[in-house]
mmCIF file of C-alpha atoms in Angstrom:
data_model
loop_
_atom_site.group_PDB
_atom_site.id
_atom_site.type_symbol
_atom_site.label_atom_id
_atom_site.label_comp_id
_atom_site.label_asym_id
_atom_site.label_seq_id
_atom_site.Cartn_x
_atom_site.Cartn_y
_atom_site.Cartn_z
ATOM 1 C CA UNK A 1 0.000 0.000 0.000
ATOM 2 C CA UNK A 2 1.393 3.386 -0.973
ATOM 3 C CA UNK A 3 1.855 6.203 1.527
ATOM 4 C CA UNK A 4 -0.872 8.167 -0.208
ATOM 5 C CA UNK A 5 -3.327 5.278 0.062
ATOM 6 C CA UNK A 6 -2.429 4.776 3.725
ATOM 7 C CA UNK A 7 -2.936 8.480 4.438
ATOM 8 C CA UNK A 8 -6.320 8.395 2.694
ATOM 9 C CA UNK A 9 -7.342 5.319 4.694
ATOM 10 C CA UNK A 10 -6.354 6.960 7.980
ATOM 11 C CA UNK A 11 -8.271 10.104 7.015
ATOM 12 C CA UNK A 12 -11.391 8.118 6.127
ATOM 13 C CA UNK A 13 -11.272 6.141 9.373
ATOM 14 C CA UNK A 14 -10.826 9.318 11.395
ATOM 15 C CA UNK A 15 -13.434 11.295 9.444
ATOM 16 C CA UNK A 16 -16.384 10.678 11.798
ATOM 17 C CA UNK A 17 -14.467 12.247 14.677
ATOM 18 C CA UNK A 18 -13.354 15.173 12.509
ATOM 19 C CA UNK A 19 -16.788 15.982 11.115
ATOM 20 C CA UNK A 20 -18.909 18.777 12.527
ATOM 21 C CA UNK A 21 -20.677 18.400 15.845
ATOM 22 C CA UNK A 22 -24.198 16.980 15.977
ATOM 23 C CA UNK A 23 -27.145 19.266 15.249
ATOM 24 C CA UNK A 24 -28.008 19.269 18.966
ATOM 25 C CA UNK A 25 -24.493 20.318 19.965
ATOM 26 C CA UNK A 26 -24.468 23.035 17.286
ATOM 27 C CA UNK A 27 -27.839 24.320 18.543
ATOM 28 C CA UNK A 28 -26.672 24.382 22.178
ATOM 29 C CA UNK A 29 -23.412 26.106 21.235
ATOM 30 C CA UNK A 30 -25.429 28.730 19.374
ATOM 31 C CA UNK A 31 -27.540 29.339 22.454
ATOM 32 C CA UNK A 32 -24.544 29.513 24.781
ATOM 33 C CA UNK A 33 -22.484 31.860 22.611
ATOM 34 C CA UNK A 34 -25.134 34.580 23.071
ATOM 35 C CA UNK A 35 -26.291 33.627 26.567
ATOM 36 C CA UNK A 36 -26.572 36.349 29.170
ATOM 37 C CA UNK A 37 -27.426 35.083 32.658
ATOM 38 C CA UNK A 38 -30.060 32.530 31.559
ATOM 39 C CA UNK A 39 -31.750 31.270 28.366
ATOM 40 C CA UNK A 40 -34.798 33.009 26.899
ATOM 41 C CA UNK A 41 -38.169 31.254 26.629
ATOM 42 C CA UNK A 42 -37.535 30.643 22.913
ATOM 43 C CA UNK A 43 -34.138 29.110 23.706
ATOM 44 C CA UNK A 44 -35.710 26.958 26.431
ATOM 45 C CA UNK A 45 -38.190 25.653 23.847
ATOM 46 C CA UNK A 46 -35.280 24.661 21.560
ATOM 47 C CA UNK A 47 -33.529 22.973 24.503
ATOM 48 C CA UNK A 48 -36.713 21.078 25.422
ATOM 49 C CA UNK A 49 -36.908 19.838 21.832
ATOM 50 C CA UNK A 50 -33.364 18.456 22.215
ATOM 51 C CA UNK A 51 -34.290 16.755 25.497
ATOM 52 C CA UNK A 52 -37.445 15.266 23.946
ATOM 53 C CA UNK A 53 -35.800 14.133 20.688
ATOM 54 C CA UNK A 54 -35.254 10.416 20.222
ATOM 55 C CA UNK A 55 -32.154 11.343 18.214
ATOM 56 C CA UNK A 56 -30.433 13.078 21.155
ATOM 57 C CA UNK A 57 -27.819 11.201 23.154
ATOM 58 C CA UNK A 58 -28.047 10.915 26.929
ATOM 59 C CA UNK A 59 -25.173 13.391 27.207
ATOM 60 C CA UNK A 60 -26.950 15.887 24.929
ATOM 61 C CA UNK A 61 -30.050 15.619 27.107
ATOM 62 C CA UNK A 62 -27.975 16.381 30.216
ATOM 63 C CA UNK A 63 -26.387 19.381 28.498
ATOM 64 C CA UNK A 64 -29.699 20.754 27.201
ATOM 65 C CA UNK A 65 -31.308 20.364 30.623
ATOM 66 C CA UNK A 66 -28.391 22.085 32.344
ATOM 67 C CA UNK A 67 -28.480 25.015 29.918
ATOM 68 C CA UNK A 68 -32.240 25.340 30.319
ATOM 69 C CA UNK A 69 -31.900 25.385 34.126
ATOM 70 C CA UNK A 70 -29.059 27.962 34.172
ATOM 71 C CA UNK A 71 -29.472 30.987 36.374
ATOM 72 C CA UNK A 72 -26.199 32.929 35.990
ATOM 73 C CA UNK A 73 -24.379 29.583 36.263
ATOM 74 C CA UNK A 74 -25.197 25.870 36.283
ATOM 75 C CA UNK A 75 -27.573 24.988 39.109
ATOM 76 C CA UNK A 76 -26.301 22.578 41.747
ATOM 77 C CA UNK A 77 -28.630 19.752 40.637
ATOM 78 C CA UNK A 78 -26.945 19.725 37.219
ATOM 79 C CA UNK A 79 -23.293 20.153 38.256
ATOM 80 C CA UNK A 80 -22.613 16.486 39.071
ATOM 81 C CA UNK A 81 -24.278 15.348 35.823
ATOM 82 C CA UNK A 82 -22.199 17.840 33.841
ATOM 83 C CA UNK A 83 -19.041 16.563 35.529
ATOM 84 C CA UNK A 84 -20.000 13.017 34.532
ATOM 85 C CA UNK A 85 -20.380 14.089 30.892
ATOM 86 C CA UNK A 86 -17.078 15.998 31.040
ATOM 87 C CA UNK A 87 -15.271 12.916 32.378
ATOM 88 C CA UNK A 88 -17.071 10.337 30.184
ATOM 89 C CA UNK A 89 -14.571 9.012 27.631
ATOM 90 C CA UNK A 90 -17.501 7.530 25.675
ATOM 91 C CA UNK A 91 -19.097 10.984 25.227
ATOM 92 C CA UNK A 92 -18.197 12.951 22.124
ATOM 93 C CA UNK A 93 -15.384 15.471 22.424
ATOM 94 C CA UNK A 94 -17.919 18.170 21.592
ATOM 95 C CA UNK A 95 -20.249 17.115 24.428
ATOM 96 C CA UNK A 96 -17.322 17.058 26.871
ATOM 97 C CA UNK A 97 -16.280 20.530 25.668
ATOM 98 C CA UNK A 98 -19.802 21.899 26.179
ATOM 99 C CA UNK A 99 -19.988 20.384 29.658
ATOM 100 C CA UNK A 100 -16.689 22.026 30.560
ATOM 101 C CA UNK A 101 -17.855 25.404 29.237
ATOM 102 C CA UNK A 102 -21.172 25.208 31.115
ATOM 103 C CA UNK A 103 -19.406 24.261 34.351
ATOM 104 C CA UNK A 104 -17.139 27.296 34.081
ATOM 105 C CA UNK A 105 -19.731 29.859 33.018
ATOM 106 C CA UNK A 106 -20.681 32.769 35.234
ATOM 107 C CA UNK A 107 -23.403 34.997 33.734
ATOM 108 C CA UNK A 108 -22.096 34.596 30.154
ATOM 109 C CA UNK A 109 -19.365 32.761 28.252
ATOM 110 C CA UNK A 110 -15.827 34.121 28.367
ATOM 111 C CA UNK A 111 -14.142 35.287 25.171
ATOM 112 C CA UNK A 112 -12.174 32.029 24.972
ATOM 113 C CA UNK A 113 -15.394 30.053 25.508
ATOM 114 C CA UNK A 114 -17.076 32.040 22.720
ATOM 115 C CA UNK A 115 -14.216 31.039 20.430
ATOM 116 C CA UNK A 116 -14.688 27.360 21.343
ATOM 117 C CA UNK A 117 -18.457 27.654 20.898
ATOM 118 C CA UNK A 118 -17.952 29.232 17.486
ATOM 119 C CA UNK A 119 -15.986 26.166 16.404
ATOM 120 C CA UNK A 120 -18.695 23.851 17.759
ATOM 121 C CA UNK A 121 -21.350 25.727 15.783
ATOM 122 C CA UNK A 122 -19.742 24.754 12.448
#
């Protein structure tokens, strides 16, 4: 096998992990990037749709619930669940990143968090 063929094979095998985040993660990142103190009613409706969707992962449901419950920061009932997502090697890198951002938020995302969220929105 040539080097070019091997490189192509490696790229194809790695492609799923390189592709854009799930629609749910992109939606949550879009909400968080503009969040100020807590989500609006319209944003809560979008988050509820993620929680209720059969296509959402368990981690995405935890994240959507935590964002919906935010009041300046993650509420105590959600903190331990967010830490579980953050530490779950089976969770997507994007879900772990969102959990980490939510855990660190106070009132609104930091500039560095907004940069990370921008990448997750693509």
